[in-house]
């Protein structure tokens, strides 16, 4: 019985996290539209590269990812500077550095080297939101002495 309860709690937490992550992205999408409508920036969600392998009807299909995920959003700020950022949500009290995949890290590093403004947008509990510069996030061990951040660590962002 303990295992069934544990499994049920894990399934429910997974569903809650998925819904919270989708809500977090909807807030970001609304913000991007706000900036676009005012001529401040043009930022788009990066589509996930996938290949459909079996149609299910009504616009649904089974697919697989064709390569590792890129950062979530890319665009241009007024004045011409590129902006690239990854969005992450957690219901826990900390955000691990390891939530960024090796491909996302590689892409954020390349864009940074080319002069883009690069960030990790972090949501804690859908209550506290931060725009952390990529250089701070990727070097959090040097800045905070550990490979995770807590909301109190990043209040400046």
Tab-separated table of C-alpha atoms in Angstrom:
chain	number	residue	atom	x	y	z
A	1	UNK	CA	0.000	0.000	0.000
A	2	UNK	CA	2.884	2.378	0.785
A	3	UNK	CA	4.304	1.947	-2.709
A	4	UNK	CA	0.933	2.657	-4.338
A	5	UNK	CA	0.529	5.832	-2.261
A	6	UNK	CA	4.072	6.906	-3.077
A	7	UNK	CA	3.454	6.291	-6.785
A	8	UNK	CA	0.149	8.212	-6.691
A	9	UNK	CA	1.812	11.195	-4.990
A	10	UNK	CA	4.599	11.190	-7.585
A	11	UNK	CA	2.089	11.086	-10.453
A	12	UNK	CA	0.073	13.935	-8.947
A	13	UNK	CA	3.198	16.021	-8.349
A	14	UNK	CA	4.261	15.429	-11.954
A	15	UNK	CA	0.874	16.612	-13.239
A	16	UNK	CA	0.953	19.657	-10.965
A	17	UNK	CA	4.455	20.561	-12.150
A	18	UNK	CA	3.420	20.197	-15.797
A	19	UNK	CA	0.420	22.520	-15.342
A	20	UNK	CA	2.526	25.031	-13.376
A	21	UNK	CA	5.215	24.990	-16.081
A	22	UNK	CA	2.592	25.583	-18.773
A	23	UNK	CA	1.137	28.480	-16.772
A	24	UNK	CA	4.640	29.966	-16.340
A	25	UNK	CA	5.180	29.796	-20.106
A	26	UNK	CA	1.781	31.414	-20.729
A	27	UNK	CA	2.853	34.359	-18.543
A	28	UNK	CA	6.041	34.663	-20.577
A	29	UNK	CA	4.078	34.492	-23.853
A	30	UNK	CA	1.801	37.319	-22.655
A	31	UNK	CA	4.836	39.385	-21.720
A	32	UNK	CA	6.384	38.795	-25.141
A	33	UNK	CA	3.135	39.967	-26.805
A	34	UNK	CA	3.116	43.061	-24.568
A	35	UNK	CA	6.674	43.973	-25.666
A	36	UNK	CA	5.868	43.234	-29.300
A	37	UNK	CA	2.706	45.369	-29.262
A	38	UNK	CA	4.756	48.301	-27.935
A	39	UNK	CA	7.698	47.875	-30.316
A	40	UNK	CA	10.090	47.042	-27.477
A	41	UNK	CA	11.057	43.522	-28.558
A	42	UNK	CA	10.110	40.670	-30.843
A	43	UNK	CA	10.575	37.391	-28.976
A	44	UNK	CA	9.279	33.957	-30.010
A	45	UNK	CA	9.137	30.541	-28.419
A	46	UNK	CA	11.644	28.206	-30.024
A	47	UNK	CA	9.767	25.242	-31.523
A	48	UNK	CA	10.914	21.841	-30.369
A	49	UNK	CA	12.426	19.931	-33.309
A	50	UNK	CA	10.317	16.791	-33.682
A	51	UNK	CA	9.312	14.342	-36.361
A	52	UNK	CA	5.771	12.890	-36.460
A	53	UNK	CA	5.734	9.127	-36.918
A	54	UNK	CA	2.064	8.193	-36.536
A	55	UNK	CA	-1.069	10.304	-37.056
A	56	UNK	CA	-3.785	9.914	-34.421
A	57	UNK	CA	-6.339	12.203	-36.105
A	58	UNK	CA	-7.729	15.621	-35.173
A	59	UNK	CA	-4.279	17.217	-35.415
A	60	UNK	CA	-2.702	14.800	-32.941
A	61	UNK	CA	0.221	12.492	-33.619
A	62	UNK	CA	2.955	10.408	-32.062
A	63	UNK	CA	6.370	11.971	-32.582
A	64	UNK	CA	9.954	11.902	-31.394
A	65	UNK	CA	12.423	14.711	-30.831
A	66	UNK	CA	14.995	14.940	-33.608
A	67	UNK	CA	17.625	16.781	-31.535
A	68	UNK	CA	18.179	18.111	-28.047
A	69	UNK	CA	16.174	21.121	-26.905
A	70	UNK	CA	17.361	24.647	-27.648
A	71	UNK	CA	16.789	27.551	-25.241
A	72	UNK	CA	13.054	28.275	-24.970
A	73	UNK	CA	12.918	31.822	-26.390
A	74	UNK	CA	14.873	33.866	-28.942
A	75	UNK	CA	14.329	37.314	-30.311
A	76	UNK	CA	15.508	40.869	-30.843
A	77	UNK	CA	15.326	43.867	-28.541
A	78	UNK	CA	14.663	47.355	-29.851
A	79	UNK	CA	18.004	48.643	-31.073
A	80	UNK	CA	19.026	45.293	-32.561
A	81	UNK	CA	20.484	43.272	-29.688
A	82	UNK	CA	19.541	39.590	-29.664
A	83	UNK	CA	17.933	38.060	-26.582
A	84	UNK	CA	17.911	34.354	-25.736
A	85	UNK	CA	16.508	32.778	-22.604
A	86	UNK	CA	15.444	29.526	-21.025
A	87	UNK	CA	12.381	29.372	-18.757
A	88	UNK	CA	12.350	27.095	-15.711
A	89	UNK	CA	9.787	26.527	-12.986
A	90	UNK	CA	10.035	24.711	-9.674
A	91	UNK	CA	7.692	24.113	-6.767
A	92	UNK	CA	10.703	23.464	-4.546
A	93	UNK	CA	12.787	25.947	-2.572
A	94	UNK	CA	15.765	25.691	-4.930
A	95	UNK	CA	16.622	25.600	-8.627
A	96	UNK	CA	19.394	23.235	-9.588
A	97	UNK	CA	21.968	24.331	-12.152
A	98	UNK	CA	21.546	20.912	-13.787
A	99	UNK	CA	18.046	21.829	-15.083
A	100	UNK	CA	19.832	23.328	-18.095
A	101	UNK	CA	20.651	20.614	-20.636
A	102	UNK	CA	24.097	20.400	-22.198
A	103	UNK	CA	22.665	21.588	-25.539
A	104	UNK	CA	20.911	24.548	-23.921
A	105	UNK	CA	24.135	25.440	-22.117
A	106	UNK	CA	26.096	25.222	-25.357
A	107	UNK	CA	23.610	27.459	-27.175
A	108	UNK	CA	23.401	30.022	-24.359
A	109	UNK	CA	27.211	30.180	-24.266
A	110	UNK	CA	27.441	30.681	-28.056
A	111	UNK	CA	24.806	33.423	-28.059
A	112	UNK	CA	26.520	35.130	-25.106
A	113	UNK	CA	29.862	35.079	-26.934
A	114	UNK	CA	28.170	36.741	-29.918
A	115	UNK	CA	26.817	39.540	-27.727
A	116	UNK	CA	23.233	38.425	-27.090
A	117	UNK	CA	21.499	39.184	-23.797
A	118	UNK	CA	21.071	35.698	-22.306
A	119	UNK	CA	19.065	34.739	-19.230
A	120	UNK	CA	17.377	31.975	-17.317
A	121	UNK	CA	13.873	33.020	-16.255
A	122	UNK	CA	13.014	31.219	-13.034
A	123	UNK	CA	9.670	30.780	-11.310
A	124	UNK	CA	9.539	29.578	-7.719
A	125	UNK	CA	6.026	28.356	-6.802
A	126	UNK	CA	4.469	30.729	-9.370
A	127	UNK	CA	4.952	33.414	-6.706
A	128	UNK	CA	8.524	34.632	-7.135
A	129	UNK	CA	10.015	35.333	-10.568
A	130	UNK	CA	13.588	36.133	-11.552
A	131	UNK	CA	15.481	37.042	-14.743
A	132	UNK	CA	18.934	35.701	-13.945
A	133	UNK	CA	21.769	36.623	-16.313
A	134	UNK	CA	23.203	33.516	-17.943
A	135	UNK	CA	26.707	34.335	-16.676
A	136	UNK	CA	25.419	34.280	-13.084
A	137	UNK	CA	23.369	31.089	-13.554
A	138	UNK	CA	26.142	29.129	-15.282
A	139	UNK	CA	28.667	30.188	-12.621
A	140	UNK	CA	26.428	29.823	-9.566
A	141	UNK	CA	29.013	27.674	-7.758
A	142	UNK	CA	31.418	30.641	-7.881
A	143	UNK	CA	28.721	33.164	-6.912
A	144	UNK	CA	26.810	31.184	-4.274
A	145	UNK	CA	29.169	28.350	-3.297
A	146	UNK	CA	26.818	25.642	-4.591
A	147	UNK	CA	25.167	24.383	-7.775
A	148	UNK	CA	21.676	25.565	-6.906
A	149	UNK	CA	20.015	28.855	-6.098
A	150	UNK	CA	17.285	29.832	-3.691
A	151	UNK	CA	14.998	32.840	-4.146
A	152	UNK	CA	16.879	34.853	-1.510
A	153	UNK	CA	20.106	34.393	-3.508
A	154	UNK	CA	18.762	36.124	-6.599
A	155	UNK	CA	16.581	38.960	-5.299
A	156	UNK	CA	18.681	41.416	-7.349
A	157	UNK	CA	17.280	39.822	-10.511
